[in-house]
mmCIF file with all atom_site columns, C-alpha atoms in Angstrom:
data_model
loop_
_atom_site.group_PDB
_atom_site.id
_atom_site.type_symbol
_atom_site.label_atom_id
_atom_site.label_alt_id
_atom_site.label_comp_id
_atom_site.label_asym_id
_atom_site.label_entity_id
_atom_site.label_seq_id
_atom_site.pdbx_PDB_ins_code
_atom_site.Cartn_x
_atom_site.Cartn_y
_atom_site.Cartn_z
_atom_site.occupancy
_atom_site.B_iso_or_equiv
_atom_site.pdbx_formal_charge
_atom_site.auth_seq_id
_atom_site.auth_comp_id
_atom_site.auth_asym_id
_atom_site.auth_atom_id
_atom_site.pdbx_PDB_model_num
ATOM 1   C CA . UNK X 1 1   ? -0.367  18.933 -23.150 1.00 91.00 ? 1   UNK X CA 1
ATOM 2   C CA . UNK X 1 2   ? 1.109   16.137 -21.302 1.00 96.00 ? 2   UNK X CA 1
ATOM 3   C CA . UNK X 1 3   ? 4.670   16.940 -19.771 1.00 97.00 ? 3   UNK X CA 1
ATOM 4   C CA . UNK X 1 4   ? 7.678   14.657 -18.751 1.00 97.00 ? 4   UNK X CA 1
ATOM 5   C CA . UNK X 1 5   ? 9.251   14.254 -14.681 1.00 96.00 ? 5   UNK X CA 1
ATOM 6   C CA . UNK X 1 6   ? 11.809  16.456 -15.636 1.00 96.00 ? 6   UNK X CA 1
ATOM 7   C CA . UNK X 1 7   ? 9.896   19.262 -17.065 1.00 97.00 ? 7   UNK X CA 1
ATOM 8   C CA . UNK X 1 8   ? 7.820   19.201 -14.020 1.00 97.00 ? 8   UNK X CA 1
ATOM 9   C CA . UNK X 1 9   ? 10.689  19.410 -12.023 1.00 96.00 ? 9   UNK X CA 1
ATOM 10  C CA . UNK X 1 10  ? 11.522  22.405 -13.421 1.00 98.00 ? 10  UNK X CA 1
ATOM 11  C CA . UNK X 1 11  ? 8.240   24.076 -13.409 1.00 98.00 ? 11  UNK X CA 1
ATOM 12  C CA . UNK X 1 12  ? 8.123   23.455 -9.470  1.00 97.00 ? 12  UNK X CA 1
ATOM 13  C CA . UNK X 1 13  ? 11.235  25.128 -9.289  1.00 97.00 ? 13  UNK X CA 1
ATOM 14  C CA . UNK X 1 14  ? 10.745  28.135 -11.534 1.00 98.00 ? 14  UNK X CA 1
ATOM 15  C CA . UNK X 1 15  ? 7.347   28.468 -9.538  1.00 98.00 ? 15  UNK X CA 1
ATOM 16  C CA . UNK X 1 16  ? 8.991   28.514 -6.347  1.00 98.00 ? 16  UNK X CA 1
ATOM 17  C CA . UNK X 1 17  ? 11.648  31.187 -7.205  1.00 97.00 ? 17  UNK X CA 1
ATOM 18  C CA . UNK X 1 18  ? 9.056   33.204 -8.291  1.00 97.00 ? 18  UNK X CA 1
ATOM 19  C CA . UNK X 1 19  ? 7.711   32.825 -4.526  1.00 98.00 ? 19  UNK X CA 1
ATOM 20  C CA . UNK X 1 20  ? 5.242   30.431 -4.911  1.00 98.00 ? 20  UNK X CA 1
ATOM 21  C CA . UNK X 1 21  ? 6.854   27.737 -2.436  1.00 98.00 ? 21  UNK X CA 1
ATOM 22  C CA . UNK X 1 22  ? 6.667   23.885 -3.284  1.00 97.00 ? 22  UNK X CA 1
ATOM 23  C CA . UNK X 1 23  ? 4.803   23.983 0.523   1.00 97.00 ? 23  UNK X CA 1
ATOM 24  C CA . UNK X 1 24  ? 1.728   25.387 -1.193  1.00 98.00 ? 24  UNK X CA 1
ATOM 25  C CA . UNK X 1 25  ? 2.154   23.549 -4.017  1.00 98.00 ? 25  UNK X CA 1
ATOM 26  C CA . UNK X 1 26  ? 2.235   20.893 -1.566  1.00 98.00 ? 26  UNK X CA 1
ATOM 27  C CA . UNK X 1 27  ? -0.824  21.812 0.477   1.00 98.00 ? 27  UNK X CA 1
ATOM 28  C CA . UNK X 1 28  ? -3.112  22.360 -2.764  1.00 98.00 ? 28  UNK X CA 1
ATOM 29  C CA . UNK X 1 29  ? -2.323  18.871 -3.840  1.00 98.00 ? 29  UNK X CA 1
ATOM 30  C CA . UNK X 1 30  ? -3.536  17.455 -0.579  1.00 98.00 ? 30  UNK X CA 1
ATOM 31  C CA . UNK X 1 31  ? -6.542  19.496 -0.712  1.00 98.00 ? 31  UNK X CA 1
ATOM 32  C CA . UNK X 1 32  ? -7.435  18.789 -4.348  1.00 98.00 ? 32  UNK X CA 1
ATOM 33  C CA . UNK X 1 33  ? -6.682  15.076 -3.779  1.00 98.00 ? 33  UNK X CA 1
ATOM 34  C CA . UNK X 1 34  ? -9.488  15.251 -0.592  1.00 98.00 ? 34  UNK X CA 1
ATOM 35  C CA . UNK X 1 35  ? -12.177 17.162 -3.008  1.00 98.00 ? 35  UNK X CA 1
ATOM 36  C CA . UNK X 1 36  ? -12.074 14.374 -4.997  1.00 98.00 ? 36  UNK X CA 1
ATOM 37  C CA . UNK X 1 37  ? -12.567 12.143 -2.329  1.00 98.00 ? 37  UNK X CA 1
ATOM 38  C CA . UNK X 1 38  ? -15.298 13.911 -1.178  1.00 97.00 ? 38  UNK X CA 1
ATOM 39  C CA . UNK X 1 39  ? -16.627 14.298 -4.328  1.00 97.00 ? 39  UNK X CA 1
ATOM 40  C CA . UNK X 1 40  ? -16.597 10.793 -5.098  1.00 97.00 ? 40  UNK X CA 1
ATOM 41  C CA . UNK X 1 41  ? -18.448 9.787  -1.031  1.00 97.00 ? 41  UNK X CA 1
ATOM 42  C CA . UNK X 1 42  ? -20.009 12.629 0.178   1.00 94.00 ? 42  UNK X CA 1
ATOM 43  C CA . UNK X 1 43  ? -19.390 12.732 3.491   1.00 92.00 ? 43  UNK X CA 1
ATOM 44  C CA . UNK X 1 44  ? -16.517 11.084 4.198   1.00 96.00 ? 44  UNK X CA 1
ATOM 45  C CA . UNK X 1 45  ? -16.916 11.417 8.607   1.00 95.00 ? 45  UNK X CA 1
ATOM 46  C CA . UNK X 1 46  ? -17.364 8.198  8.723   1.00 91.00 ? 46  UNK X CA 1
ATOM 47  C CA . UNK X 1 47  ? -14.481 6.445  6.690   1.00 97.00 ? 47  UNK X CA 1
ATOM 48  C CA . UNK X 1 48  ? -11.651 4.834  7.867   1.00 98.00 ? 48  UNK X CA 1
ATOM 49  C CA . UNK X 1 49  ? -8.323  5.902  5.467   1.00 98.00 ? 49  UNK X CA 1
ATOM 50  C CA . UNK X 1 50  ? -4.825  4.524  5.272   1.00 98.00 ? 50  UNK X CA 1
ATOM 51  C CA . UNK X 1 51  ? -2.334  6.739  4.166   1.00 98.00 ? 51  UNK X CA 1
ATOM 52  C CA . UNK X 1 52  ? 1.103   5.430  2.923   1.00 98.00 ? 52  UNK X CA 1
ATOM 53  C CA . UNK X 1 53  ? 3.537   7.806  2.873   1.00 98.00 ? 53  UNK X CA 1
ATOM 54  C CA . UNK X 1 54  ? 6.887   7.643  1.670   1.00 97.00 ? 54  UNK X CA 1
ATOM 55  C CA . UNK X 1 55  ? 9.501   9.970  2.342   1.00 96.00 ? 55  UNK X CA 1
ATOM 56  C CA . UNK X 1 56  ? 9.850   12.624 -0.394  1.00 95.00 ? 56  UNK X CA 1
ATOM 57  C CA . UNK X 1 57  ? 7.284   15.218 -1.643  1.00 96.00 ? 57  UNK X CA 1
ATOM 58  C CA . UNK X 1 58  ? 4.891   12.489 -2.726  1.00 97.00 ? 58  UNK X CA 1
ATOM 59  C CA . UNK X 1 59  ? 4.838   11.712 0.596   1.00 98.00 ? 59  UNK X CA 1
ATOM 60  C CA . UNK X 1 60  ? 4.327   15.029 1.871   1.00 98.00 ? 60  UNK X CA 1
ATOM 61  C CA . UNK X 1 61  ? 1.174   15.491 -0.245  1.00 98.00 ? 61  UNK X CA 1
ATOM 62  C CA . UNK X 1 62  ? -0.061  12.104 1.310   1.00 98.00 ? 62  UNK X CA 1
ATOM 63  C CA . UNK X 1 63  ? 0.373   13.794 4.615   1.00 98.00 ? 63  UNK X CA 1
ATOM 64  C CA . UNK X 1 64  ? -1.627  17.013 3.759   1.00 98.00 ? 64  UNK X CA 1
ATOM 65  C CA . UNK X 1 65  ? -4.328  15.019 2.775   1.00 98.00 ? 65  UNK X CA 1
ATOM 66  C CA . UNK X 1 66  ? -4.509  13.153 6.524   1.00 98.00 ? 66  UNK X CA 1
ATOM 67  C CA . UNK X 1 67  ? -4.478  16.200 8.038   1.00 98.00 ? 67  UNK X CA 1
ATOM 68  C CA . UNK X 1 68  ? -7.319  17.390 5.771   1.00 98.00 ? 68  UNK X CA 1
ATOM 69  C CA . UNK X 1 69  ? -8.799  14.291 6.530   1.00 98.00 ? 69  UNK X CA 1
ATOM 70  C CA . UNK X 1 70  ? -8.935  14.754 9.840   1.00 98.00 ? 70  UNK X CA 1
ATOM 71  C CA . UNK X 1 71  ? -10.279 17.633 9.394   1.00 97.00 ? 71  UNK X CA 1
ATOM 72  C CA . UNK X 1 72  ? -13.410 16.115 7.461   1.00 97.00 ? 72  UNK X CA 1
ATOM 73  C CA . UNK X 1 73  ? -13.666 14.064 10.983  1.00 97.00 ? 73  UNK X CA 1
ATOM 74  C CA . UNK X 1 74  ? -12.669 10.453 9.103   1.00 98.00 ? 74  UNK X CA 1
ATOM 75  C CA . UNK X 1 75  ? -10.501 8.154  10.755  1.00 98.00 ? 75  UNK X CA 1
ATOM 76  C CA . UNK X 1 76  ? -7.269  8.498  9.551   1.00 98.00 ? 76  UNK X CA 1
ATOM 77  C CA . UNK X 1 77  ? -3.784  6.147  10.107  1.00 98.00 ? 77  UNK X CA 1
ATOM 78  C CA . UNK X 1 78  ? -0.394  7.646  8.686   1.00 98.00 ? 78  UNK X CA 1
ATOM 79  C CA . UNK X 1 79  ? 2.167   4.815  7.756   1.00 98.00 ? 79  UNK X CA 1
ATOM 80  C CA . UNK X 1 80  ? 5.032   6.574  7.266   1.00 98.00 ? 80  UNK X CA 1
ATOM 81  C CA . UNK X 1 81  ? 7.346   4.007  4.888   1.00 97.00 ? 81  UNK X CA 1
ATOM 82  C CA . UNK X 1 82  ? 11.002  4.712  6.980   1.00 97.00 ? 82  UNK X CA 1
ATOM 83  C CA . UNK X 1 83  ? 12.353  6.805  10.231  1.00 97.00 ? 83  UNK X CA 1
ATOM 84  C CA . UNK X 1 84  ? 10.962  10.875 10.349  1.00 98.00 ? 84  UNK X CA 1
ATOM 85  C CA . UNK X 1 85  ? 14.613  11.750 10.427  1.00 97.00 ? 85  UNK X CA 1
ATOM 86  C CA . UNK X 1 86  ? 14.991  10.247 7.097   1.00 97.00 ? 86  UNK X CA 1
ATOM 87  C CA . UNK X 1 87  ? 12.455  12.286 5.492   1.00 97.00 ? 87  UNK X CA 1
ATOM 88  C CA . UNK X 1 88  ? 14.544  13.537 2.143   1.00 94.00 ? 88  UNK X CA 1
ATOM 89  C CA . UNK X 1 89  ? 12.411  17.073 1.900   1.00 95.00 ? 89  UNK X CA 1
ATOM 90  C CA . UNK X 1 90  ? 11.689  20.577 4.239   1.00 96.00 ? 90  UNK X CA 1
ATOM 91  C CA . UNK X 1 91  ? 8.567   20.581 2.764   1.00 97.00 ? 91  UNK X CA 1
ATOM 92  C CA . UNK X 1 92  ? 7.765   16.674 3.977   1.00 98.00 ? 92  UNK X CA 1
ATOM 93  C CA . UNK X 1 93  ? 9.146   17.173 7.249   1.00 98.00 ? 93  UNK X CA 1
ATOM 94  C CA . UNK X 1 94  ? 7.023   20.193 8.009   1.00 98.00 ? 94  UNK X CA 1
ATOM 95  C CA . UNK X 1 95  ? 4.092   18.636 7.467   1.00 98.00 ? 95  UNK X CA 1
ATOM 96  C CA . UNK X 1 96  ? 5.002   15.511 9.528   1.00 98.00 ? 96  UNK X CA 1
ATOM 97  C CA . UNK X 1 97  ? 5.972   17.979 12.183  1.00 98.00 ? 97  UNK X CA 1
ATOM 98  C CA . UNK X 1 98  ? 2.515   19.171 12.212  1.00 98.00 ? 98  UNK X CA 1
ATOM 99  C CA . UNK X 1 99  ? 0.546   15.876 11.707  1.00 98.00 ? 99  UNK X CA 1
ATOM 100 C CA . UNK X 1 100 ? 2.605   15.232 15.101  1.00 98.00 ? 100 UNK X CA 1
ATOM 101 C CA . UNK X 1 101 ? 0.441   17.728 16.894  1.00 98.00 ? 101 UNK X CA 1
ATOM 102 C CA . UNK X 1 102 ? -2.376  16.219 15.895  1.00 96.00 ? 102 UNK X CA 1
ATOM 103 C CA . UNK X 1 103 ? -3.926  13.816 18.096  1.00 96.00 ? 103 UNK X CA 1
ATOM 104 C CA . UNK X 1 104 ? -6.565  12.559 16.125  1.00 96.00 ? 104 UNK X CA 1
ATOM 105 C CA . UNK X 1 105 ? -4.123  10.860 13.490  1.00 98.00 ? 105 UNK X CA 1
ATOM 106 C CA . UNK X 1 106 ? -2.460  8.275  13.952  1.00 97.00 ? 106 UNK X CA 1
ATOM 107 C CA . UNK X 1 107 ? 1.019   7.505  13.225  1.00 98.00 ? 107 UNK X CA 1
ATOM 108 C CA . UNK X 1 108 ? 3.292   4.806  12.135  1.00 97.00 ? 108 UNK X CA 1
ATOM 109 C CA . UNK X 1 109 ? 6.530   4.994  11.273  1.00 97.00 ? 109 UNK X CA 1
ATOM 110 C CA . UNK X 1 110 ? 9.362   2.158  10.299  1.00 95.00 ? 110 UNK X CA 1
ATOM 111 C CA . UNK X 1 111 ? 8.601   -0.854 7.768   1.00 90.00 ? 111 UNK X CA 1
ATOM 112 C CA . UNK X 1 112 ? 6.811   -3.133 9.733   1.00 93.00 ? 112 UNK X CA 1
ATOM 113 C CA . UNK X 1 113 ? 3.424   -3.999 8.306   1.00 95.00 ? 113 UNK X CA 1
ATOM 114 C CA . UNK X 1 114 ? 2.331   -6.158 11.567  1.00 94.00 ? 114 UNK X CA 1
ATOM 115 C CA . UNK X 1 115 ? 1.185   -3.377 12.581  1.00 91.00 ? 115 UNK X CA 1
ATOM 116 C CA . UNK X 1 116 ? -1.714  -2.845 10.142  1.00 95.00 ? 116 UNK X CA 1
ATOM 117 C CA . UNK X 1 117 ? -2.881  -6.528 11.156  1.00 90.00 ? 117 UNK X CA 1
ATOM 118 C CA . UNK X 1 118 ? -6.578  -7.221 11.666  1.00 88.00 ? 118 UNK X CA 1
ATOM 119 C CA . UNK X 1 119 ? -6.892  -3.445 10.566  1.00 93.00 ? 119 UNK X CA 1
ATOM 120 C CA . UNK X 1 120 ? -10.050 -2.717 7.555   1.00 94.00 ? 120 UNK X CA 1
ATOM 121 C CA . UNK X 1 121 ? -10.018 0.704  5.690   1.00 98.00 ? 121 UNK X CA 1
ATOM 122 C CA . UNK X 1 122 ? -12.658 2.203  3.240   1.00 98.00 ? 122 UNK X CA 1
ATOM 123 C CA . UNK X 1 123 ? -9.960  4.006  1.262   1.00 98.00 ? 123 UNK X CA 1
ATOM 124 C CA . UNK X 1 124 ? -6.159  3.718  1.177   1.00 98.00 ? 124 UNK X CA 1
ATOM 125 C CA . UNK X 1 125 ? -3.991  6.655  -0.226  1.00 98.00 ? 125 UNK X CA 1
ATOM 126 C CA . UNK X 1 126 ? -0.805  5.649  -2.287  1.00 98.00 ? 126 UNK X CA 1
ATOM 127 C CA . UNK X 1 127 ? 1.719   8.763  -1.456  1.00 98.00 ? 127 UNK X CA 1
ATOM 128 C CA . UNK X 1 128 ? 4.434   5.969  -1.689  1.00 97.00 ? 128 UNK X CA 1
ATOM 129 C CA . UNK X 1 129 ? 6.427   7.046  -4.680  1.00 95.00 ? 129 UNK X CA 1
ATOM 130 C CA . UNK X 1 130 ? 4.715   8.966  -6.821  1.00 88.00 ? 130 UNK X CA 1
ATOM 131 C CA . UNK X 1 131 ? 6.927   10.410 -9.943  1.00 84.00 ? 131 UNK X CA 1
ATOM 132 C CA . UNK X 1 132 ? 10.400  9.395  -7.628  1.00 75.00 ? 132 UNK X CA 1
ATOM 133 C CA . UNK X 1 133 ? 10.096  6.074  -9.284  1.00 75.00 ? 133 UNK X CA 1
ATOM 134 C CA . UNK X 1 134 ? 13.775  4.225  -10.381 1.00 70.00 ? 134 UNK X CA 1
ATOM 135 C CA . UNK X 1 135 ? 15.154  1.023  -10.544 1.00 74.00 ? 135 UNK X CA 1
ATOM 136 C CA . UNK X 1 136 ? 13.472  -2.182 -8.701  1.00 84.00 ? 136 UNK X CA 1
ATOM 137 C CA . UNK X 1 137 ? 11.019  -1.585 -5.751  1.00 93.00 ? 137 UNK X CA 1
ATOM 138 C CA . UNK X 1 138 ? 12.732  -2.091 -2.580  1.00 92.00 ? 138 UNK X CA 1
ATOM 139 C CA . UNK X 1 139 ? 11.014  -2.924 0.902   1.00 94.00 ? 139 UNK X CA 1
ATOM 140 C CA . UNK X 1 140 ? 9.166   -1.478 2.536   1.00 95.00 ? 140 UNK X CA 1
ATOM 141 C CA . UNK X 1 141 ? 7.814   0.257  -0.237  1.00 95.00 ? 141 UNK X CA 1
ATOM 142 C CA . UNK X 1 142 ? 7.159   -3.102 -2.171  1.00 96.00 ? 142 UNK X CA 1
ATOM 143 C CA . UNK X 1 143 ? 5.064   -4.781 0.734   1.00 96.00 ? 143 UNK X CA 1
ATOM 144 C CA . UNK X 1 144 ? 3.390   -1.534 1.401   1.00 97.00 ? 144 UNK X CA 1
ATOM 145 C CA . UNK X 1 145 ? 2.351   -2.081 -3.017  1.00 97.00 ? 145 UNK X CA 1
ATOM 146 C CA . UNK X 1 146 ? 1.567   -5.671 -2.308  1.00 97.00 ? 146 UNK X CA 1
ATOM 147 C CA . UNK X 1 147 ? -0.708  -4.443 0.584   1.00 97.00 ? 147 UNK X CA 1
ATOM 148 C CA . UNK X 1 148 ? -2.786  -1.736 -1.178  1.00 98.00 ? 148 UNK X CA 1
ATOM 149 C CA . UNK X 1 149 ? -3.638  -4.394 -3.747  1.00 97.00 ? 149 UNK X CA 1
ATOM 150 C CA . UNK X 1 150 ? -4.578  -6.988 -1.437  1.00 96.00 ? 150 UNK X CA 1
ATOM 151 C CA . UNK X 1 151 ? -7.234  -4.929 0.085   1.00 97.00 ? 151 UNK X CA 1
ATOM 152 C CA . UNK X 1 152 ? -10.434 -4.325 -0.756  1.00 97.00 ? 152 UNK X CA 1
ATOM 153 C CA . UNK X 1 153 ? -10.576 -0.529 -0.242  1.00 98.00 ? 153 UNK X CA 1
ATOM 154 C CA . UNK X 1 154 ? -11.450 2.017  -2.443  1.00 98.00 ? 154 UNK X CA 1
ATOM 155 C CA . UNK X 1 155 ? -7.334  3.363  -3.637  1.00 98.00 ? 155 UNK X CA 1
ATOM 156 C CA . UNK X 1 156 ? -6.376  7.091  -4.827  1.00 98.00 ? 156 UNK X CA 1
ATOM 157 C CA . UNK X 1 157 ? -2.964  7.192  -5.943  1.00 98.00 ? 157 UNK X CA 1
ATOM 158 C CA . UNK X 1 158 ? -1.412  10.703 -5.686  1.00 98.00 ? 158 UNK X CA 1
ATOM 159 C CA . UNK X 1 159 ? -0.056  11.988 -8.816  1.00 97.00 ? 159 UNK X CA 1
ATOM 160 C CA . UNK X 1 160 ? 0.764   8.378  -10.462 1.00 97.00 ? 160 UNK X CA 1
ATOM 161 C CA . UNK X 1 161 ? 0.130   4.909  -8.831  1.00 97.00 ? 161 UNK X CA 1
ATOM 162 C CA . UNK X 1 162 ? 3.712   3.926  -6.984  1.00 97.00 ? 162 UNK X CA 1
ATOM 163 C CA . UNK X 1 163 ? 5.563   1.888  -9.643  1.00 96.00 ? 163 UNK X CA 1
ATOM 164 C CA . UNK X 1 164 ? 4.530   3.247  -12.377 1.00 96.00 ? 164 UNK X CA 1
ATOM 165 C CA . UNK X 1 165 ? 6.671   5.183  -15.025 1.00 95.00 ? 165 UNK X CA 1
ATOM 166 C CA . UNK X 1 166 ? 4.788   8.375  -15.365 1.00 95.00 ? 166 UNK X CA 1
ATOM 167 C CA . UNK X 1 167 ? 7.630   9.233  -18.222 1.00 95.00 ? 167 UNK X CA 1
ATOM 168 C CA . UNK X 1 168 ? 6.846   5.861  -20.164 1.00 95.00 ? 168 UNK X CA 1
ATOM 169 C CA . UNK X 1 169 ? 3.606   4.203  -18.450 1.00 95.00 ? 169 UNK X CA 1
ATOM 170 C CA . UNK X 1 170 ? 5.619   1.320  -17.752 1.00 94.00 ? 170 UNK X CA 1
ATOM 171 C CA . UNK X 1 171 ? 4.948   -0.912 -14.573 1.00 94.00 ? 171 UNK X CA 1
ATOM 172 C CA . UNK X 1 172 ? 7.764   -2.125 -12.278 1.00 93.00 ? 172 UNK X CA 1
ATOM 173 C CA . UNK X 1 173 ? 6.835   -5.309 -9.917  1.00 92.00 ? 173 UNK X CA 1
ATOM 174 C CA . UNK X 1 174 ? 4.729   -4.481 -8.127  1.00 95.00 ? 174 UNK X CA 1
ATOM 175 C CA . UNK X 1 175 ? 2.743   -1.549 -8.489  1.00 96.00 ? 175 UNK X CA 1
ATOM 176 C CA . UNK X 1 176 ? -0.580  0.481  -7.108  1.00 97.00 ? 176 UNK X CA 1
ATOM 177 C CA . UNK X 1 177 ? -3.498  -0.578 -9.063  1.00 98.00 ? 177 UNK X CA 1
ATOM 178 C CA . UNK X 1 178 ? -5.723  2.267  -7.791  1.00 98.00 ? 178 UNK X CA 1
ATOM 179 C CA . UNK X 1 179 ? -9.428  3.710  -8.746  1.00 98.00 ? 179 UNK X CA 1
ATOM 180 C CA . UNK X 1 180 ? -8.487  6.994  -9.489  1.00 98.00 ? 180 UNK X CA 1
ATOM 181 C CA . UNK X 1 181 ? -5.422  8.745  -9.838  1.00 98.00 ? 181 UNK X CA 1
ATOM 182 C CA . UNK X 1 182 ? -4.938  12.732 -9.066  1.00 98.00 ? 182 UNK X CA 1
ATOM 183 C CA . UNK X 1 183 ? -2.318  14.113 -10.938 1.00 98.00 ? 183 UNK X CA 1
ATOM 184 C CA . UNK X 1 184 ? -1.126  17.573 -10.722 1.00 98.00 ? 184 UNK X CA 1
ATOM 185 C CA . UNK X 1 185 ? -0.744  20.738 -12.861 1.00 98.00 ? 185 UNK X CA 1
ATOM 186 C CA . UNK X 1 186 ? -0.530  18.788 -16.322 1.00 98.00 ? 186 UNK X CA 1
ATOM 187 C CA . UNK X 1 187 ? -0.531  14.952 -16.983 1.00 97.00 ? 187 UNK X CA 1
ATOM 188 C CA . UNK X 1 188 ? 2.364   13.586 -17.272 1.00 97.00 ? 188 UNK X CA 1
ATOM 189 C CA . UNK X 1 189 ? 3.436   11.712 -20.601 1.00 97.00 ? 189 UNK X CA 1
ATOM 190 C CA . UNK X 1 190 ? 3.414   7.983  -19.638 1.00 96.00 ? 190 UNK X CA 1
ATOM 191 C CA . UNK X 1 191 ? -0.042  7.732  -17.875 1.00 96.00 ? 191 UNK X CA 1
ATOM 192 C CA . UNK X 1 192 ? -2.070  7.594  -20.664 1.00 96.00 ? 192 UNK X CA 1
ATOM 193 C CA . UNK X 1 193 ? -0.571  4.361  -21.157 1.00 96.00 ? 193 UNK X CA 1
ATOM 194 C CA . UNK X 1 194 ? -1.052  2.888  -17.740 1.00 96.00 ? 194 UNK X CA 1
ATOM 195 C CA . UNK X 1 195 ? -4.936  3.429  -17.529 1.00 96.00 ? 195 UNK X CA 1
ATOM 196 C CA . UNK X 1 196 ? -5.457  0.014  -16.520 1.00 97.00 ? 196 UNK X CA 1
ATOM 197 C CA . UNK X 1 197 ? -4.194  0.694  -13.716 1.00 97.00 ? 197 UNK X CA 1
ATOM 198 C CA . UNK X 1 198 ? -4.676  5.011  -12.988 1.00 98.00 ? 198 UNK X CA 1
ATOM 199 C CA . UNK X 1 199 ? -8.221  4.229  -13.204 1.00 98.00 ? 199 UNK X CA 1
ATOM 200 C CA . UNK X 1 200 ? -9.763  7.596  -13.489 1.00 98.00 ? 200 UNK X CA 1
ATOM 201 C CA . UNK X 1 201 ? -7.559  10.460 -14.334 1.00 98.00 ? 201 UNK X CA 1
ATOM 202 C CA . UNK X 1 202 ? -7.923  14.198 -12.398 1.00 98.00 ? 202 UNK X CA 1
ATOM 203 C CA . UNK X 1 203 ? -5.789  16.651 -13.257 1.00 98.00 ? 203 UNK X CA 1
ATOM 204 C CA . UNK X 1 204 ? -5.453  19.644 -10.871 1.00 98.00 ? 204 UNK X CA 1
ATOM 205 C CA . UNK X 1 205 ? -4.285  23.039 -10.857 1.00 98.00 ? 205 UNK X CA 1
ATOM 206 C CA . UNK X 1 206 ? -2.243  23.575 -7.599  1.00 98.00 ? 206 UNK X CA 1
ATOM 207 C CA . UNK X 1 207 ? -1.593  27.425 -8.115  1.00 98.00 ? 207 UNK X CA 1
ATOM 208 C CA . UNK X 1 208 ? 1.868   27.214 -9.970  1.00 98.00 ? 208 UNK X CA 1
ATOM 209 C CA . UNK X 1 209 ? 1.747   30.315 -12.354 1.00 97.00 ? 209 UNK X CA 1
ATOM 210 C CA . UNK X 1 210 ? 1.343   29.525 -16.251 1.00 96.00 ? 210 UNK X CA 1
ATOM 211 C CA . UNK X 1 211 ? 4.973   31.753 -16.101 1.00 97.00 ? 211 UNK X CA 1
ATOM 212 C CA . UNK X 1 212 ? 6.300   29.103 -14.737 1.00 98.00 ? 212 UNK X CA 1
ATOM 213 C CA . UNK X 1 213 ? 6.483   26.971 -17.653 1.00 97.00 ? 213 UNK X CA 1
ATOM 214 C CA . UNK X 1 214 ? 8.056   29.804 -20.094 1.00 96.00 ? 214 UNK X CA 1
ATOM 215 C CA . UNK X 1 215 ? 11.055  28.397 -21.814 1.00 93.00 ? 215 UNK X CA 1
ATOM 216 C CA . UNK X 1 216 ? 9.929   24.866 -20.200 1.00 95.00 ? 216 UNK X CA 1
ATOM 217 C CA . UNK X 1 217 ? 6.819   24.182 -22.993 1.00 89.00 ? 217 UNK X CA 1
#
C-alpha cells in the first residue's frame, strides 16, 4: 500500500509518542540506505561519496549515512546546503553535532559550490529535500540538483529524488535523476509515477511499529 506525505507524517509521529523517537527512525534510514550501497559495490573502502544535505530530517538521514560511511572506511564529504544554526530539526542537529567529532568527514557548510571544484566522487547522496518538497526550487538547493546531474557518479536519492512530488510524481525544475531511490516504511503514492527518474525502488522498514498506522490506513 502506497501512502501520501501527510499520512507519513503522522505515522512518524504516532511512532514517536509511542517511544520510538524519529532519531531512530532517523538512524535506521541511514543504515538501510548504506546496505544498499553496499549491497550494490561490495566493499565500498575505497569510494569517494558526496553527501548533500539539506536542513530538515531528509537531511539528517543523509548525515547518518556519512557517518556510517565513514565507518565502512570510504571517503566521505558532507555539503551541508545552509548555516548549522539553521538546521530546522533536533533530530538533524544531533547528528551534525556528532559528524562534527568526526575527523574523518569532511564538512561543508553555506551555498557555495566552488568548493566542490576539481572534486570526482563514485557516488553522490541526494538528502537535499526529500518529501519537504513545495513551490519552486530555490538556491542552493537548485545548483546543488543541477550538480548531482552533471556528474557522472553513481546517485541514491534518500526517500524520493529532491524535486520530485512523492504525493503526485510530478517533477519541479530541476530535479535528482538518481539510480536508485530508498524510500522508507511504505512507498509513497506519487513515485510510481516518477520511475524515470527513482530508478530502482527499495523500500525499508525503519522499526516504526505497524500500531503506528491504526486509524492512519
Amino acid at each position: 500500500m502506497c501512502i501520501t506525505v501527510k499520512q507519513m507524517m503522522q505515522i512518524e509521529e504516532n511512532g514517536h509518542q509511542m517511544g520510538f523517537l524519529r532519531k531512530f527512525m532517523m538512524e535506521n534510514a541511514g543504515a538501510a540506505s548504506v546496505k544498499r550501497l553496499i549491497e550494490k559495490f561490495g566493499d565500498i573502502k575505497s569510494k569517494s561519496v558526496l553527501v548533500f544535505a539539506g536542513l530538515g530530517n531528509n537531511g539528517g538521514d543523509g548525515l547518518v549515512i556519512a557517518r556510517h560511511l565513514s565507518g565502512y572506511g570510504s571517503n566521505v564529504t558532507v555539503f551541508l546546503l545552509g548555516e548549522p544554526d539553521n538546521i530546522r530539526s533536533e533530530e538533524c542537529s544531533w547528528n551534525w553535532n556528532l559528524l562534527e567529532k568526526i575527523k574523518s568527514v569532511k564538512l561543508i557548510t553555506g551555498g557555495n559550490l566552488d568548493h566542490l571544484n576539481n572534486l570526482e566522487f563514485d557516488i553522490i547522496i541526494d538528502a537535499v529535500l526529500g518529501t519537504g518538497i513545495s513551490g519552486k526550487i530555490r538556491e542552493p538547493h537548485a545548483s546543488a540538483i543541477t550538480f548531482v546531474n552533471k556528474s557522472n557518479a553513481f546517485k541514491l536519492a534518500v526517500d524520493v529524488p529532491s524535486g520530485v512530488d512523492p504525493d503526485t510524481g510530478n517533477k519541479n525544475s530541476p530535479h535528482v535523476i538518481s539510480n536508485i531511490t530508498v524510500t522508507f516504511h511504505r512507498m509513497k503514492v506519487g513515485m510510481p509515477k516518477a520511475q524515470d527518474v527513482c530508478g530502482e525502488i527499495f523500500v525499508e522498514k525503519i522499526g516504526i511499529p505497524i500500531e503506528a498506522e491504526i486509524g492512519i490506513l
